[in-house]
Amino acid sequence: MCRWFAYLSPTEPSLLEDTLINPDNSLSRQVHDHYLPQLISHDPKDLQDADHLTTARNSIYNIDGLGVAWYTTSYADFELKNTGRSSDGQQAEGLWPAVYKTVQPPLNDLNFRSLCRNTETRCCFAHIRAASGTPIAIVNNHPFLFGRHAFMHNGVVSNFSAIKRALCQEMSEAAFGAINGGTDSEHLAALYMTYLTKNGGAETFTATYSIEEVEQAMHQTVSILIATQKRILGAKAAPNSLNLCATDGTKLIAYRFRNHATEQPPSLYYSTKAGTTLNRKYPDHPDGKDVPGRMEGRDVGEHGKHLIVASEPSTYIAEDWVLVGKNQVILADPGTKTFVVRDLRYEKGWDAEDPTAVSKSE
């Protein structure tokens, strides 16, 4: 059920090849292979019933598309700042996302490999997709871009086709018009942008917003989604798995969410240490391999502060990764020195029953 990786640092660039390709458990290799410490046993003899349910929400095969967005100042750097004019009539400043999407297997995509080998960034979103009913097409690949903002999702909006029209009616004209594909995830992104911009026009997609506004918009997105399901489907409304992430290149929010009393969402981890292991300029190797010159390089203490949020750890040091708890939110804003991991606001009445689990128990 999809995998994603996010990197954010105010000062330390990361080479895409080091983070997305080289490690044995990099995102590019999570097409088939998975590593879920602290969540389930990896010994088949030790698996419990709950482990099988968790395994089902961390789908084995993610073969339906890849997308990567990285933030750069290149667009703003080439604007006509000294004249007060811009190339398109609107002055661009700061970080803007570039994106590459493909339906080719990532490790066999020479364009993707070349891009990663020659691209560094202080903010990266990457996603590999397991389709859940919509076509395998580039427009359906995450991350989804709305001006300065990027959004990606791992999981599923339950009964999406039954509520799609109602969700679209909640969206601003600009957010609805920016949808290119048919996935539940892109519609969630448009709903999020509606609330973030307070129903603003397309010009509001270029603005930045406070971390408090970001958190409120994400909460409102999930709240309206569940309210719409319950209004239209009643008791038949099923739980959603919503591992959500959004950024403007400088701030980040991530959810690990499932509205069921006991069932777990898909896996999600964070690390504030693994970036040094994923950067060839610093000692150590992401897989702990003993290679010539492994312990050479810059002192680890020189590495800038950073945050990685990912569906799975991609380095061998398990202690560098923390499993995000069920129904928790990560908020990161280096500009205000904000970094918190806490329980998200979970409203009364959000719990839903899993019809699959119910029928199995009967």
C-alpha atoms as one frame of an Amber mdcrd trajectory, in Angstrom:
protein
   0.000   0.000   0.000   2.552   2.540  -1.205   5.774   3.715   0.456   7.075
   7.257   0.867  10.156   9.140   2.035  10.552  12.775   3.108  13.750  14.678
   3.900  13.859  18.199   5.360  16.802  20.307   6.513  17.270  24.075   6.754
  20.993  23.849   5.933  22.160  20.345   4.893  21.622  19.262   1.280  21.114
  15.580   0.586  22.067  13.854  -2.671  19.023  12.029  -4.053  21.152   9.043
  -5.047  22.319   8.611  -1.440  18.812   8.719  -0.009  16.609   7.121  -2.678
  18.815   4.562  -4.467  22.008   3.426  -2.737  20.838   1.875   0.586  19.762
  -1.765   0.529  16.395  -0.659   1.911  16.095   2.604   0.002  12.676   3.657
  -1.244  13.575   2.423  -4.739  14.028  -1.089  -3.361  10.826  -1.100  -1.297
   9.008  -2.132  -4.448   9.311  -5.706  -3.173  11.325  -5.741   0.081  10.266
  -4.311   3.429  11.797  -3.729   6.850   9.464  -2.841   9.733  11.329  -2.864
  13.081   9.295  -2.235  16.256   6.106  -2.982  14.336   5.941  -6.667  13.364
   8.129  -9.726  13.680  10.125 -10.675  10.601  10.205 -14.322  11.608   7.145
 -16.029  10.025   6.956 -18.431  12.989   6.400 -15.491  15.351   3.627 -13.758
  13.414   0.386 -13.181  15.296  -3.073 -12.457  13.831  -2.561  -8.720  14.374
   0.745  -8.944  12.515  -0.996 -10.336   9.441  -3.422  -7.402   9.434  -0.499
  -4.996   9.730   1.337  -6.798   6.948  -1.707  -6.391   4.723  -1.522  -2.605
   5.224   2.148  -2.601   4.225   1.611  -4.103   0.787   4.346  -6.359  -0.548
   4.384  -4.978  -4.083   4.609  -1.274  -4.931   5.002  -1.472  -8.697   2.561
   1.094 -10.045   4.617   4.272 -10.298   7.261   6.501  -8.795   7.348  10.218
  -8.100   9.945  12.487  -6.558   9.687  16.215  -5.799  12.702  18.206  -4.714
  12.874  21.862  -3.723  15.269  24.300  -5.349  15.777  28.069  -5.603  16.605
  27.876  -9.323  13.301  29.337 -10.512  13.515  32.248  -8.084  17.216  32.813
  -8.828  16.455  33.468 -12.496  13.625  35.917 -11.905  14.219  39.551 -12.876
  14.651  40.764  -9.310  16.727  43.841 -10.135  13.920  45.232 -12.309  11.058
  44.366  -9.986   9.539  42.294 -12.780   9.212  38.566 -13.270   8.980  36.219
 -16.216   5.306  35.417 -15.613   4.094  38.585 -13.902   4.378  37.158 -10.391
   7.593  37.477  -8.433   8.932  34.126  -7.243  10.974  33.868  -4.088  12.470
  31.042  -2.080  12.130  27.316  -2.643   9.957  25.788  -5.368   9.349  22.112
  -6.157  10.557  20.320  -9.267   9.035  16.912  -9.965   9.812  13.720 -11.858
   7.255  10.938 -12.288   7.388   7.616 -14.092   5.599   4.278 -14.251   8.889
   2.445 -14.864  10.456   0.385 -12.043  12.745   2.968 -10.395  15.965   0.958
 -10.455  15.512   0.299 -14.188  14.778   3.928 -15.033  18.000   5.468 -16.364
  16.512   8.972 -16.315  15.641   8.618 -12.637  19.113   7.287 -11.835  20.794
  10.148 -13.674  18.591  12.735 -11.996  19.326  11.322  -8.540  23.067  11.144
  -9.203  23.176  14.852 -10.016  20.571  16.464  -7.769  20.938  17.736  -4.231
  18.211  19.312  -2.138  17.312  20.368   1.372  13.753  19.114   0.942  12.662
  15.992  -0.895   9.405  14.049  -1.173   9.500  10.636  -2.876   6.778   8.010
  -3.302   6.289   4.596  -4.872   2.727   3.564  -5.577   0.535   0.509  -5.164
  -2.589   1.404  -7.124  -5.939   0.919  -5.396  -8.446   1.119  -8.208  -7.335
   4.083 -10.324  -5.275   3.705 -13.510  -1.514   3.278 -13.550  -0.610   6.627
 -15.077   1.913   9.364 -14.416  -0.793  11.847 -13.361  -1.810   9.479 -10.556
   1.679   9.321  -9.053   2.483  11.206  -5.885   3.663  13.742  -4.782   0.931
  16.118  -5.919   1.967  19.743  -6.393  -0.154  22.832  -5.787   2.104  25.797
  -6.457   4.694  25.806  -3.688   3.093  22.926  -1.810   3.621  19.157  -2.132
   1.390  16.401  -0.717   1.624  12.602  -0.595  -0.310   9.747   0.989   0.065
   6.087   1.890  -3.154   4.250   2.620  -6.692   4.367   1.323  -9.810   6.509
   1.588 -12.535   3.950   2.156 -15.505   3.937  -0.234 -13.934   6.800  -2.163
 -16.138   6.434  -5.246 -19.249   6.802  -3.083 -18.122  10.106  -1.555 -15.984
  11.579  -4.344 -18.653  13.956  -5.632 -19.430  15.246  -2.144 -15.732  15.850
  -1.415 -15.337  17.785  -4.665 -18.185  20.067  -3.627 -16.187  20.971  -0.502
 -13.205  22.165  -2.559 -12.343  25.651  -3.711 -12.556  26.294  -7.457  -8.767
  26.641  -7.617  -8.050  23.411  -5.738 -10.588  21.418  -7.753  -9.196  22.836
 -10.986  -5.661  21.779 -10.051  -6.565  18.069  -9.875  -5.035  16.172 -12.802
  -5.685  12.529 -11.900  -8.320  10.367 -10.286  -6.811   9.130  -7.019  -8.315
   9.503  -3.576  -4.936  10.929  -2.505  -4.955  13.852  -4.957  -8.498  14.709
  -3.915  -7.360  14.742  -0.281  -4.542  17.069  -1.337  -7.009  19.420  -3.002
  -9.193  19.396   0.102  -6.123  20.186   2.234  -5.207  23.118  -0.039  -8.778
  24.395   0.171  -8.562  24.667   3.935  -4.935  25.830   4.013  -5.690  28.734
   1.683  -9.132  29.397   3.179 -10.810  28.824  -0.184  -8.321  31.098  -1.925
  -7.575  31.315  -5.609  -4.610  29.797  -7.421  -2.409  32.732  -6.371  -2.676
  31.551  -2.755  -0.829  28.347  -3.689   2.377  30.391  -3.874   2.092  31.641
  -0.293   3.585  30.101   2.819   1.575  29.430   5.945   2.366  28.980   9.629
   2.787  25.504  11.088  -0.384  26.139  13.102  -2.329  26.837   9.903  -0.844
  23.722   8.314  -1.913  21.570  11.263  -5.424  23.037  11.291  -5.838  22.440
   7.544  -4.776  18.798   7.831  -7.094  18.229  10.792  -9.987  19.816   8.908
  -9.268  17.639   5.873  -9.495  14.429   7.898 -12.486  15.669   9.892 -14.520
  16.597   6.784 -13.577  13.316   5.096 -14.882  11.218   7.985 -17.970  13.384
   8.458 -18.781  12.993   4.760 -18.387   9.211   4.926 -20.662   8.942   7.938
 -23.258  11.288   6.413 -23.449   9.377   3.128 -22.685   5.804   4.231 -23.871
   5.769   7.826 -22.902   2.602   9.699 -21.313   1.222   6.520 -18.534   3.819
   6.685 -15.274   1.859   6.957 -11.982   2.953   8.569  -9.426   4.932   6.572
  -5.660   4.489   6.525  -4.180   7.968   6.133  -0.420   8.327   6.338  -0.296
  11.892   5.031   2.575  14.307   4.468   2.737  17.892   3.203   5.433  20.542
   2.850   6.166  23.955   1.379   9.894  23.206   1.238  10.594  24.669   4.678
   7.915  23.153   6.939   6.523  19.637   7.194   3.495  17.871   8.630   2.999
  14.100   8.724   0.079  11.983   9.972  -0.021   8.303  10.867  -3.742   7.689
  11.127  -6.415   4.996  11.152  -9.883   5.598  12.578 -10.386   2.183  14.125
 -10.331   1.373  17.832  -7.582  -1.254  17.641  -6.218  -1.686  14.094  -2.893
  -0.142  13.121  -2.260   2.230  10.173   0.514   1.515   7.663   4.025   1.865
   9.066   5.692   5.254   9.542   9.030   6.192  11.125  11.059   9.327  11.701
  14.736  10.005  12.290  16.830  13.050  13.170  20.088  11.069  12.939  20.024
   8.853   9.842  20.869  11.693   7.468  24.563  11.432   8.306  24.563   7.737
   7.380  22.737   8.537   4.143  25.274  11.195   3.120  28.526  10.028   1.509
  30.347  13.113   2.786  30.179  11.673   6.301  31.510   8.440   7.842  29.604
   5.150   7.994  27.596   3.322   5.349  23.781   3.037   5.217  24.032  -0.766
   5.235  26.932  -0.997   7.701  29.216  -2.441   5.041  32.946  -2.422   5.604
  34.163  -0.634   2.499  37.481   1.173   1.915  37.375   4.700   3.310  34.135
   4.045   5.132  35.170   5.924   8.265  36.692   8.843   6.386  34.915  12.123
   5.729  33.560  15.044   7.680  32.892  14.841  11.393  29.304  13.785  12.068
  28.926  16.787  14.347  29.234  19.052  11.318  26.064  17.667   9.742  23.149
  20.071   9.834  19.921  19.410  11.676  17.490  17.388   9.634  14.333  15.290
   9.732  13.494  12.166   7.784   9.975  10.735   7.816   9.534   7.483   5.922
   7.340   4.416   5.619  10.376   2.271   6.437  13.891   2.811   7.799  16.543
   2.927   5.094  19.684   2.528   7.225  21.058  -0.369   9.235  21.068   1.412
  12.612  17.550   0.625  13.842  18.071   2.811  16.914  18.248   5.886  14.679
  14.584   5.411  13.747  11.483   5.953  15.877   8.144   4.338  15.060   5.454
   7.013  14.918   2.558   6.023  17.133  -0.936   5.361  15.846  -2.867   8.612
  15.367   0.128  10.840  15.938   1.236  13.935  14.043   4.744  15.238  13.302
   5.164  19.005  13.001   8.458  20.492  11.866   9.274  24.156  11.223  13.009
  24.872  11.470  12.285  28.584  11.029  10.535  28.705  14.412  12.586  25.836
  15.878   9.434  23.735  16.093   9.673  19.951  16.124   7.006  17.953  17.912
   5.594  14.440  17.731   2.299  14.164  19.571  -1.163  12.644  19.497  -3.274
  14.341  16.859  -6.698  15.721  17.650  -8.971  12.683  17.438 -12.631  13.606
  17.530 -15.365  11.702  19.300 -17.244   9.478  16.903 -14.406   9.024  14.412
 -14.032   5.278  15.087 -15.409   3.030  12.352 -15.795  -0.729  12.047 -13.743
  -2.813   9.631 -16.244  -4.938   7.671 -13.488  -7.389   6.707 -12.542  -7.980
  10.330 -16.195  -8.244  11.383 -17.060 -10.853   8.765 -13.922 -12.809   9.642
 -14.867 -12.935  13.307 -18.377 -14.121  12.450
